[in-house]
mmCIF file of C-alpha atoms in Angstrom:
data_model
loop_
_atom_site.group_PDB
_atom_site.id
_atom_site.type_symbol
_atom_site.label_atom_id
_atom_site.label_comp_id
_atom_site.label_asym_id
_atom_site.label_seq_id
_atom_site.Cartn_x
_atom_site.Cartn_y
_atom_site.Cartn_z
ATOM 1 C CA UNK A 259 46.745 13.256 -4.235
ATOM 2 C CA UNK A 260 48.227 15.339 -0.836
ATOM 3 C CA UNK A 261 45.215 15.373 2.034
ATOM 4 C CA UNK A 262 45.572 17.142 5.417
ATOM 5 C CA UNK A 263 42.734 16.333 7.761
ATOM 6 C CA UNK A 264 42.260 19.291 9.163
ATOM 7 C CA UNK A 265 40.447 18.146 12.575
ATOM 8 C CA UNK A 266 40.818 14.574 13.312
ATOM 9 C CA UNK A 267 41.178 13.321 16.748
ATOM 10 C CA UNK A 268 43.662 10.301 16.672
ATOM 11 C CA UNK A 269 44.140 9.288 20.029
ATOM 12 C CA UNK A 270 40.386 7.573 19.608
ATOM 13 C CA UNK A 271 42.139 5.801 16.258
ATOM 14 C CA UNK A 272 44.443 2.842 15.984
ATOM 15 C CA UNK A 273 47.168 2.216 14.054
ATOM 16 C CA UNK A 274 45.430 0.380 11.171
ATOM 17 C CA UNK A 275 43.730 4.110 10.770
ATOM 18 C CA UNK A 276 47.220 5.672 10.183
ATOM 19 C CA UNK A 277 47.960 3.097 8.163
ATOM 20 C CA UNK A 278 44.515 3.142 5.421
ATOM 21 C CA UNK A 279 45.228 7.256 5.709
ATOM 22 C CA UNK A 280 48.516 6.902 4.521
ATOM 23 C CA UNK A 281 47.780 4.788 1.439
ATOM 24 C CA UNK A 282 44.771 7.501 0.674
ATOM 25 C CA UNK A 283 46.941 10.093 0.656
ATOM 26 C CA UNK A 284 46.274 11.789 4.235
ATOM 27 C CA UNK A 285 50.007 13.417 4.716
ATOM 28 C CA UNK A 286 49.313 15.732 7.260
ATOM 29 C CA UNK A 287 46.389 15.981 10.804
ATOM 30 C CA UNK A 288 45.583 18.555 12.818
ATOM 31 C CA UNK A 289 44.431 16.808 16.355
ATOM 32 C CA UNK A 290 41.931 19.320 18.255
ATOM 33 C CA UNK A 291 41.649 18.377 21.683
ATOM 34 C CA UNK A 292 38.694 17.444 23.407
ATOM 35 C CA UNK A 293 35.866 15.590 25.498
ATOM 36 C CA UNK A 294 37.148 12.306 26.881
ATOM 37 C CA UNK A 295 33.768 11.109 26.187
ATOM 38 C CA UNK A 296 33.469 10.883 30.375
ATOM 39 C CA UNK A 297 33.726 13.234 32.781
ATOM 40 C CA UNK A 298 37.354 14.324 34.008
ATOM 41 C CA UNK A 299 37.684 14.962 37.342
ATOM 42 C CA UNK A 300 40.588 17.583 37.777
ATOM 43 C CA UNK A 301 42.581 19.842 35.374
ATOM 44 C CA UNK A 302 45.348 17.216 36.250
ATOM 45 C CA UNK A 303 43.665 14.852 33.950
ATOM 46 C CA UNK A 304 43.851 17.593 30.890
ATOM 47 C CA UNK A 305 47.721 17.919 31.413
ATOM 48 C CA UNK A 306 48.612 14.276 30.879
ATOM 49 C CA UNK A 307 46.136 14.479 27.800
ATOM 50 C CA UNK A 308 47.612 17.997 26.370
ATOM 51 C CA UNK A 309 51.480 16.020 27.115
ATOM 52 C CA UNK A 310 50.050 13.084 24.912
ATOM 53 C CA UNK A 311 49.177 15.576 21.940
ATOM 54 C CA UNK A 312 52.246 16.909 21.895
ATOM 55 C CA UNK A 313 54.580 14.097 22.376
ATOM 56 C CA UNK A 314 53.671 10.397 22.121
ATOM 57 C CA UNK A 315 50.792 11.049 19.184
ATOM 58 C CA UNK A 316 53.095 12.733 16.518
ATOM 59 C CA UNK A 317 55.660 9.964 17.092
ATOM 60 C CA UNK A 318 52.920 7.109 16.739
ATOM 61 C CA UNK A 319 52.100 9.625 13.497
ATOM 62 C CA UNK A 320 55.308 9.605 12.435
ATOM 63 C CA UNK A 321 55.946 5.941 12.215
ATOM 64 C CA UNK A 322 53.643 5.989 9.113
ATOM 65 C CA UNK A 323 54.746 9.205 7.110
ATOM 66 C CA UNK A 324 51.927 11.424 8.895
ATOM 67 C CA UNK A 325 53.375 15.100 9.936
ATOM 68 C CA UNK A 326 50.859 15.565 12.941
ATOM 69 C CA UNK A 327 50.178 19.307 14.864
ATOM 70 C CA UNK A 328 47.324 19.959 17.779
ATOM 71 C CA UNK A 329 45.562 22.614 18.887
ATOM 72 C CA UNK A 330 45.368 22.987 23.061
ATOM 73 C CA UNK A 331 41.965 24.175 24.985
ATOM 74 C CA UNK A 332 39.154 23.887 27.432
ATOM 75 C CA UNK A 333 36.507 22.522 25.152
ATOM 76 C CA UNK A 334 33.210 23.991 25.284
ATOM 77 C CA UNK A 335 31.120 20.495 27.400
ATOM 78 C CA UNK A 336 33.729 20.714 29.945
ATOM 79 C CA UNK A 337 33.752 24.507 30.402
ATOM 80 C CA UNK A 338 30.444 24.412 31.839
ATOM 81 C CA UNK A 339 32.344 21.460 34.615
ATOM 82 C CA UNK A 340 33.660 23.636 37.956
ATOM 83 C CA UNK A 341 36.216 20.769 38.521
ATOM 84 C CA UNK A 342 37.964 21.557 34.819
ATOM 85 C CA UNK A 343 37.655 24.748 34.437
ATOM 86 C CA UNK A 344 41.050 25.932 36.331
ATOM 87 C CA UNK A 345 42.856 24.295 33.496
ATOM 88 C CA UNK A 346 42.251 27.441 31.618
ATOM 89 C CA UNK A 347 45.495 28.886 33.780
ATOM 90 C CA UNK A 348 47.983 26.204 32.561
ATOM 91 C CA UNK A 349 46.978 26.791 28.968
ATOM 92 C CA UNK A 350 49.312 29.810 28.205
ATOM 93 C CA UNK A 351 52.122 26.931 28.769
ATOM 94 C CA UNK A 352 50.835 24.688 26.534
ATOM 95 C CA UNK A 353 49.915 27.520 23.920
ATOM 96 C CA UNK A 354 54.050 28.284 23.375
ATOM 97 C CA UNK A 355 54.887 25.012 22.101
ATOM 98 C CA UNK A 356 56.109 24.105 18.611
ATOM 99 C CA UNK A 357 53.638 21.754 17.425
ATOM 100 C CA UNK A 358 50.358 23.804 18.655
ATOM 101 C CA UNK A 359 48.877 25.619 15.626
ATOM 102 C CA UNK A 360 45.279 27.017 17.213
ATOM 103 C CA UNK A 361 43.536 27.429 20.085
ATOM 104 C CA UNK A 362 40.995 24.990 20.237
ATOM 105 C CA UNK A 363 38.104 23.382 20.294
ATOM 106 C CA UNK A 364 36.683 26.098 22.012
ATOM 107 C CA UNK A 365 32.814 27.827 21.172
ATOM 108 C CA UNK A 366 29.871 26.207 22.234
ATOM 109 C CA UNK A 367 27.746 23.234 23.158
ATOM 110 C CA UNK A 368 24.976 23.953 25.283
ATOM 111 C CA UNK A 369 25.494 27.755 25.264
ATOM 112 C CA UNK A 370 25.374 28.654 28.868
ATOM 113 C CA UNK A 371 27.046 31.581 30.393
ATOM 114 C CA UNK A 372 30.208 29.445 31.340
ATOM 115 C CA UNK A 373 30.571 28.674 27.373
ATOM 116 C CA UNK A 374 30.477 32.126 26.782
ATOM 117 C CA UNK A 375 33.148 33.236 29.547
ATOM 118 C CA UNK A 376 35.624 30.519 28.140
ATOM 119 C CA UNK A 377 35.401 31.374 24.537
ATOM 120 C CA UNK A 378 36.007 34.856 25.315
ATOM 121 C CA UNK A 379 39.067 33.826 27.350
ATOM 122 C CA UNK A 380 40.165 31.255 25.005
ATOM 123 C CA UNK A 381 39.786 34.064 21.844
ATOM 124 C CA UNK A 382 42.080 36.476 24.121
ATOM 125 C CA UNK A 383 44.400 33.650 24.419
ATOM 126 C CA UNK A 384 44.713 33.106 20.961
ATOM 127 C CA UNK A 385 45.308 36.521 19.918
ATOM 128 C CA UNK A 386 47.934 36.645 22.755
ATOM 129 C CA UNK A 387 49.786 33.783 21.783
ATOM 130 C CA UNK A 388 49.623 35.150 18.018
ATOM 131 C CA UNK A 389 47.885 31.703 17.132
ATOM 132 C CA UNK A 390 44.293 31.424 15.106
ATOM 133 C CA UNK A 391 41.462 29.607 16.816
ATOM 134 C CA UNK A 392 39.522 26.598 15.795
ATOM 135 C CA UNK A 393 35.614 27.200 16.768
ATOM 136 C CA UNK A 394 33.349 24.384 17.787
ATOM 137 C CA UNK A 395 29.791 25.313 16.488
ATOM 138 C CA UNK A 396 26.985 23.561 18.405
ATOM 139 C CA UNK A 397 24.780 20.274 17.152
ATOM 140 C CA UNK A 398 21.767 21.578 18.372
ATOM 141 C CA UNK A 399 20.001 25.026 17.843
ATOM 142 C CA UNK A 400 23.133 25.917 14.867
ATOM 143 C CA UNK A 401 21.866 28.329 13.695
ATOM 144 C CA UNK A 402 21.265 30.919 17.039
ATOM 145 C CA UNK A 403 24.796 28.816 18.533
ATOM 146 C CA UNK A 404 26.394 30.531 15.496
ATOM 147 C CA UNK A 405 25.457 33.631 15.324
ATOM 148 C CA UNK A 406 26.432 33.750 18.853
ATOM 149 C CA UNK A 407 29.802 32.408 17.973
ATOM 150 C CA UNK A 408 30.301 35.094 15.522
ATOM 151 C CA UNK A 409 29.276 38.087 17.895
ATOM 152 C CA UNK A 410 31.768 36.708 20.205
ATOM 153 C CA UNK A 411 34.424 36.959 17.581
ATOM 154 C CA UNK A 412 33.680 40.116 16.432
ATOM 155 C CA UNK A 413 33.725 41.409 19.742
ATOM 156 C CA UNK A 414 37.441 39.672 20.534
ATOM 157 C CA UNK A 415 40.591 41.203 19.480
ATOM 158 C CA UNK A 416 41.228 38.140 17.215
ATOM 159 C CA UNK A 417 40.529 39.061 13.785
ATOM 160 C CA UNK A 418 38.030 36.864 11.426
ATOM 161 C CA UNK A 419 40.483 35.242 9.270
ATOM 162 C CA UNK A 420 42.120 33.875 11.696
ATOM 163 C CA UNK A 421 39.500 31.936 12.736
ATOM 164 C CA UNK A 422 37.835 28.578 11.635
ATOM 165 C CA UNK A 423 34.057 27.984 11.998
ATOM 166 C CA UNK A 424 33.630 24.393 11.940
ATOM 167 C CA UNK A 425 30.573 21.932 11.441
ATOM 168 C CA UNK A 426 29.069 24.300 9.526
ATOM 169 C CA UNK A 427 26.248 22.484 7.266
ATOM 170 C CA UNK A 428 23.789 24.118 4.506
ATOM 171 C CA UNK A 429 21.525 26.156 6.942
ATOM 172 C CA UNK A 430 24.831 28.013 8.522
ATOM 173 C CA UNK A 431 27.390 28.248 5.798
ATOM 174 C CA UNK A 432 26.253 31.640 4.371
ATOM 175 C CA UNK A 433 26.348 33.371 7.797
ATOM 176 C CA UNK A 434 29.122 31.852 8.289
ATOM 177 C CA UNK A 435 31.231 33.316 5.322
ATOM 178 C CA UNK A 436 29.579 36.710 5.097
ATOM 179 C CA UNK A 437 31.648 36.779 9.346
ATOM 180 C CA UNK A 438 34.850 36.709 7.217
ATOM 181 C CA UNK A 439 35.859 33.404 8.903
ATOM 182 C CA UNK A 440 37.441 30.540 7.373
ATOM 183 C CA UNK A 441 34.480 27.575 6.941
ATOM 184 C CA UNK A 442 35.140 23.854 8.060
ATOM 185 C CA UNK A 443 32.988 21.039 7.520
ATOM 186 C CA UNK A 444 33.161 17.515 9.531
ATOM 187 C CA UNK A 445 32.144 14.693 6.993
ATOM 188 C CA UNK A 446 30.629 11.507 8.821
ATOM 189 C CA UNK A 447 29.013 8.853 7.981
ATOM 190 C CA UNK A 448 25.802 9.156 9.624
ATOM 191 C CA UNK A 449 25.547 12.585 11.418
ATOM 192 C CA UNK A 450 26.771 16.367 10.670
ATOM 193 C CA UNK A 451 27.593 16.481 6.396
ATOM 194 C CA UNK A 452 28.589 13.650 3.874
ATOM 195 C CA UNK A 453 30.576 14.369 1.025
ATOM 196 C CA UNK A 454 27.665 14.670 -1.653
ATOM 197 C CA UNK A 455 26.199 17.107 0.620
ATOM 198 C CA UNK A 456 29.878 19.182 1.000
ATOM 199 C CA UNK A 457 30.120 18.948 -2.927
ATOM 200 C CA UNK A 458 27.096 21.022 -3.283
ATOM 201 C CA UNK A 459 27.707 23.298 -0.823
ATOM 202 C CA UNK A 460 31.417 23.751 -2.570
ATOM 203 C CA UNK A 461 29.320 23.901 -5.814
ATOM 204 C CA UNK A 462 27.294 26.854 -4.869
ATOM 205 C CA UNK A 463 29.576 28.501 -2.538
ATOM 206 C CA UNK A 464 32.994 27.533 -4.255
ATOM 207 C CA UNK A 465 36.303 26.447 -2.600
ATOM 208 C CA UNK A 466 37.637 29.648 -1.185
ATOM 209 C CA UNK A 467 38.200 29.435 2.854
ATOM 210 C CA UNK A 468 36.991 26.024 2.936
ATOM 211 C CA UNK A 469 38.246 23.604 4.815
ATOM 212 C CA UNK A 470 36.566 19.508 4.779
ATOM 213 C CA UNK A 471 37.844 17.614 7.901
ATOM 214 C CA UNK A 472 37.018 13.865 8.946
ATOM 215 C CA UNK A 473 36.422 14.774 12.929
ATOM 216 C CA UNK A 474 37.258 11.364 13.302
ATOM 217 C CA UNK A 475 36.878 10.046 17.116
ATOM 218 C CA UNK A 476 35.763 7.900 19.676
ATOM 219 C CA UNK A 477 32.207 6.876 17.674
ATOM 220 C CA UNK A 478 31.085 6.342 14.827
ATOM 221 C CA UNK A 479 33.396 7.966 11.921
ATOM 222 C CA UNK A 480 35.167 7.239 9.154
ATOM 223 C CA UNK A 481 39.127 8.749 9.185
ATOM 224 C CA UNK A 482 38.667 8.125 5.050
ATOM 225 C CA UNK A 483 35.626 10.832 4.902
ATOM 226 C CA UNK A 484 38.480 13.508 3.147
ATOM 227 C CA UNK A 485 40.000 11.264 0.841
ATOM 228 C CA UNK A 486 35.986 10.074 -0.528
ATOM 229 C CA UNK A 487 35.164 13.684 -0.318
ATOM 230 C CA UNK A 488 38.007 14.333 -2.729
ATOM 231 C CA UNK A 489 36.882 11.285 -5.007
ATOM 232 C CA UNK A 490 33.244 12.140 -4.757
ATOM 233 C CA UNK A 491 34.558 16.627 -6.201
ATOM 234 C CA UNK A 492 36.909 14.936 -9.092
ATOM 235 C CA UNK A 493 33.227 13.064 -9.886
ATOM 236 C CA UNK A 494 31.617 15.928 -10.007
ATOM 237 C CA UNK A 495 33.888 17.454 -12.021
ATOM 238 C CA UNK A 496 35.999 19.589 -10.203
ATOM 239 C CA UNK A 497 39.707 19.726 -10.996
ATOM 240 C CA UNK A 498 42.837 18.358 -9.501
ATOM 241 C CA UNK A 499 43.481 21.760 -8.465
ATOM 242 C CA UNK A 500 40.057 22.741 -6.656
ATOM 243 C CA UNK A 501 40.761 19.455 -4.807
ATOM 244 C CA UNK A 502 44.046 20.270 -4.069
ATOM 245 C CA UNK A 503 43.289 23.563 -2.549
ATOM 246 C CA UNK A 504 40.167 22.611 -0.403
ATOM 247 C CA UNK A 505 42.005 19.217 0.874
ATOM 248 C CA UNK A 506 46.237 20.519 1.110
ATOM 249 C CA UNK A 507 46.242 24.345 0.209
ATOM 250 C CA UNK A 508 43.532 25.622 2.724
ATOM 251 C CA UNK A 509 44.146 24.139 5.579
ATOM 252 C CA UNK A 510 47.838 24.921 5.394
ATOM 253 C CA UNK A 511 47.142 28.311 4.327
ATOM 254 C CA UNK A 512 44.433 28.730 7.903
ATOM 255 C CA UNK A 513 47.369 26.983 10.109
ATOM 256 C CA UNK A 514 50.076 28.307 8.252
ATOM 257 C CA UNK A 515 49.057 31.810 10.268
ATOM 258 C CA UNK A 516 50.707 30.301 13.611
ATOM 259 C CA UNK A 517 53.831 30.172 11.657
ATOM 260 C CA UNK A 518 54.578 26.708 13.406
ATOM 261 C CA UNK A 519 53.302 24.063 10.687
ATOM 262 C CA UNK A 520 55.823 21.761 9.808
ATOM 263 C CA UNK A 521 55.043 19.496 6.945
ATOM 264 C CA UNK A 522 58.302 16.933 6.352
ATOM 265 C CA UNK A 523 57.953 14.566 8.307
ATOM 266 C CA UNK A 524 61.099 13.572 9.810
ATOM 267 C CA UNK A 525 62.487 10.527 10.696
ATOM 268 C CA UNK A 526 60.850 8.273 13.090
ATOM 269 C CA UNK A 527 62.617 7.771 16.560
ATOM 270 C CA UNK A 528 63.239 4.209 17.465
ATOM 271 C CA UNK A 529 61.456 4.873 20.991
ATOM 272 C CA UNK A 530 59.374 6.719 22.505
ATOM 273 C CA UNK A 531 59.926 7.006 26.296
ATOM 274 C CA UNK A 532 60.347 3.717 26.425
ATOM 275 C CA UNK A 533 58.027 2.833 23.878
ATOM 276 C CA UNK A 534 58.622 1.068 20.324
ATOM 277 C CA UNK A 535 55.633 0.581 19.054
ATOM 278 C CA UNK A 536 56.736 -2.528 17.771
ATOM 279 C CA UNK A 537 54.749 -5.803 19.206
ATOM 280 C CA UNK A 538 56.270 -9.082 18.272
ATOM 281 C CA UNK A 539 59.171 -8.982 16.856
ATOM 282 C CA UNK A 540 62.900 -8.039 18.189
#
C-alpha cells in the first residue's frame, strides 16, 4: 500500500513519526504551513519558518524514504494580526520555488474582513504563480465559513479544480462538491472526522476528488489516521484500487497541477548545514 498525506504538518512531529509512517506505507507529505500555536511577532519570524519548509524538513524527510513538498502562506488566524500581515509581500519569493506545490493554508478562521482581504490576495497569488490553493475551512459556524469560501473562489481568477476545500465533514461535503472543488478531509482522533465517519461519506459520495489527510500537528493527532482510514475502506469493502486512488492517485493528481511534485525520493545528504541528524554514534 502507497499513502501520501496530503496535509500533515511535520515540523510539530518527531522522528519516531517518520519512522511508524514509513513502515505504514506513508511515501509521500504535503506540509501546509501554519499557526505557530503562539503569536509571531514580525513577518521575520515567517521567513525562517517558510526557509525550514523548504530546506531542513524534506532532508529530515528524506532520511526515512519520505518525498516531502509544502505549500507557503499567511494563514487565515494570523491574517487578522497587523504585525504579520506584511509577510504577504515576500510570498511571491517563496511561491517560485521547486518544492512549493499550493498556496496555502489560506481561507478562514474567524471570518473577519482581514480573512477575507488575504484569501482574495492569496487566490490571486496562486493563479499568478500558476499553482492550486489549499483552503482552510473554519471549525466553527462551517457551514456559512464555507459558503463564504466558495463565493470567494468563484469570484477569483483561480479556477475550482484547482482548488482543495479541506475539513470538510458530513454537513459541508455536498456544497462543497457541487463548487467543483477538490474535497479534503482531516482524520483525528478526537475532533474534525474519523475514518468510519470518512468511509461513509466516501460510501455515499464515492472517491472522486477526494482527498483524506492526517493534519497531523502540534496537539492531539495521530500521523497514522491515513493509513487506518485505508484499513478501516478495505473493511468495508472497498478495493485496492478505490484505496489507492483516494490515498496516492488524488492527491498527486490535485498537486500534480503545479507541475513541481517530485515523488523519488533521492538520496539522503550526509548533512544538513551542519546538521547530521545522527545523535550518538560517529
Amino acid at each position: 500500500m502507497r499513502i501520501f498525506d496530503p496535509h500533515i504538518h511535520m515540523t510539530s512531529r518527531t522522528t519516531d513519526d517518520y519512522r511508524a509512517m514509513y513502515d505504514a506505507g506513508v511515501r509521500a507529505v504535503v506540509e501546509p504551513s501554519f499557526w505557530l500555536g503562539q503569536p509571531r511577532t514580525s513577518p521575520a519570524s515567517f521567513h525562517d519558518y517558510f526557509d525550514s519548509l523548504l530546506g531542513w524538513e524534506p532532508f529530515r524527510a528524506a532520511q526515512h524514504g519520505i518525498a516531502h513538498h509544502c505549500t507557503i502562506a499567511l494563514n487565515p488566524k494570523e491574517a487578522n494580526d497587523p504585525r504579520c500581515r506584511p509577510v504577504l509581500d515576500a510570498l511571491p519569493r517563496y511561491l517560485d520555488k521547486d518544492n512549493v506545490v499550493a498556496v496555502g493554508e489560506i481561507g478562514y478562521d474567524s471570518m473577519t474582513p482581514e480573512e477575507d482581504t488575504a484569501l482574495a490576495a492569496q487566490l490571486q497569488l496562486a493563479a499568478d504563480h500558476g499553482l492550486p490553493a489549499l483552503v482552510h475551512t473554519p471549525h466553527r459556524d462551517k457551514q456559512a465559513g464555507l459558503h463564504r469560501t466558495i463565493d470567494a473562489v468563484h469570484a477569483s481568477a483561480l479556477a475550482p479544480e484547482r482548488v482543495l476545500l479541506d475539513h470538510l465533514n458530513e454537513t459541508t461535503v455536498r456544497a462543497a462538491a457541487d463548487s467543483g472543488c477538490w474535497l479534503g478531509f482531516s482524520i483525528y482522533p478526537d475532533t474534525k472526522m474519523d475514518e468510519d465517519r470518512m468511509v461513509a461519506i466516501l460510501k455515499d459520495h464515492g472517491t472522486e476528488r477526494v482527498l483524506v489527510n492526517s493534519a497531523a500537528d502540534w496537539g492531539r493527532s495521530d500521523p497514522l489516521k491515513t493509513r487506518r482510514t485505508a484499513d478501516a475502506m478495505l473493511a468495508a469493502g472497498f478495493t485496492d484500487d478505490d484505496v489507492d486512488k483516494v490515498l496516492w492517485r488524488n492527491p498527486v493528481a490535485f498537486y500534480g497541477q503545479s507541475g513541481r511534485l517530485q515523488l523519488d525520493v533521492p538520496p539522503p545528504e550526509a548533512l544538513y548545514e551542519g546538521n547530521s541528524i545522527l545523535r550518538g554514534g560517529e
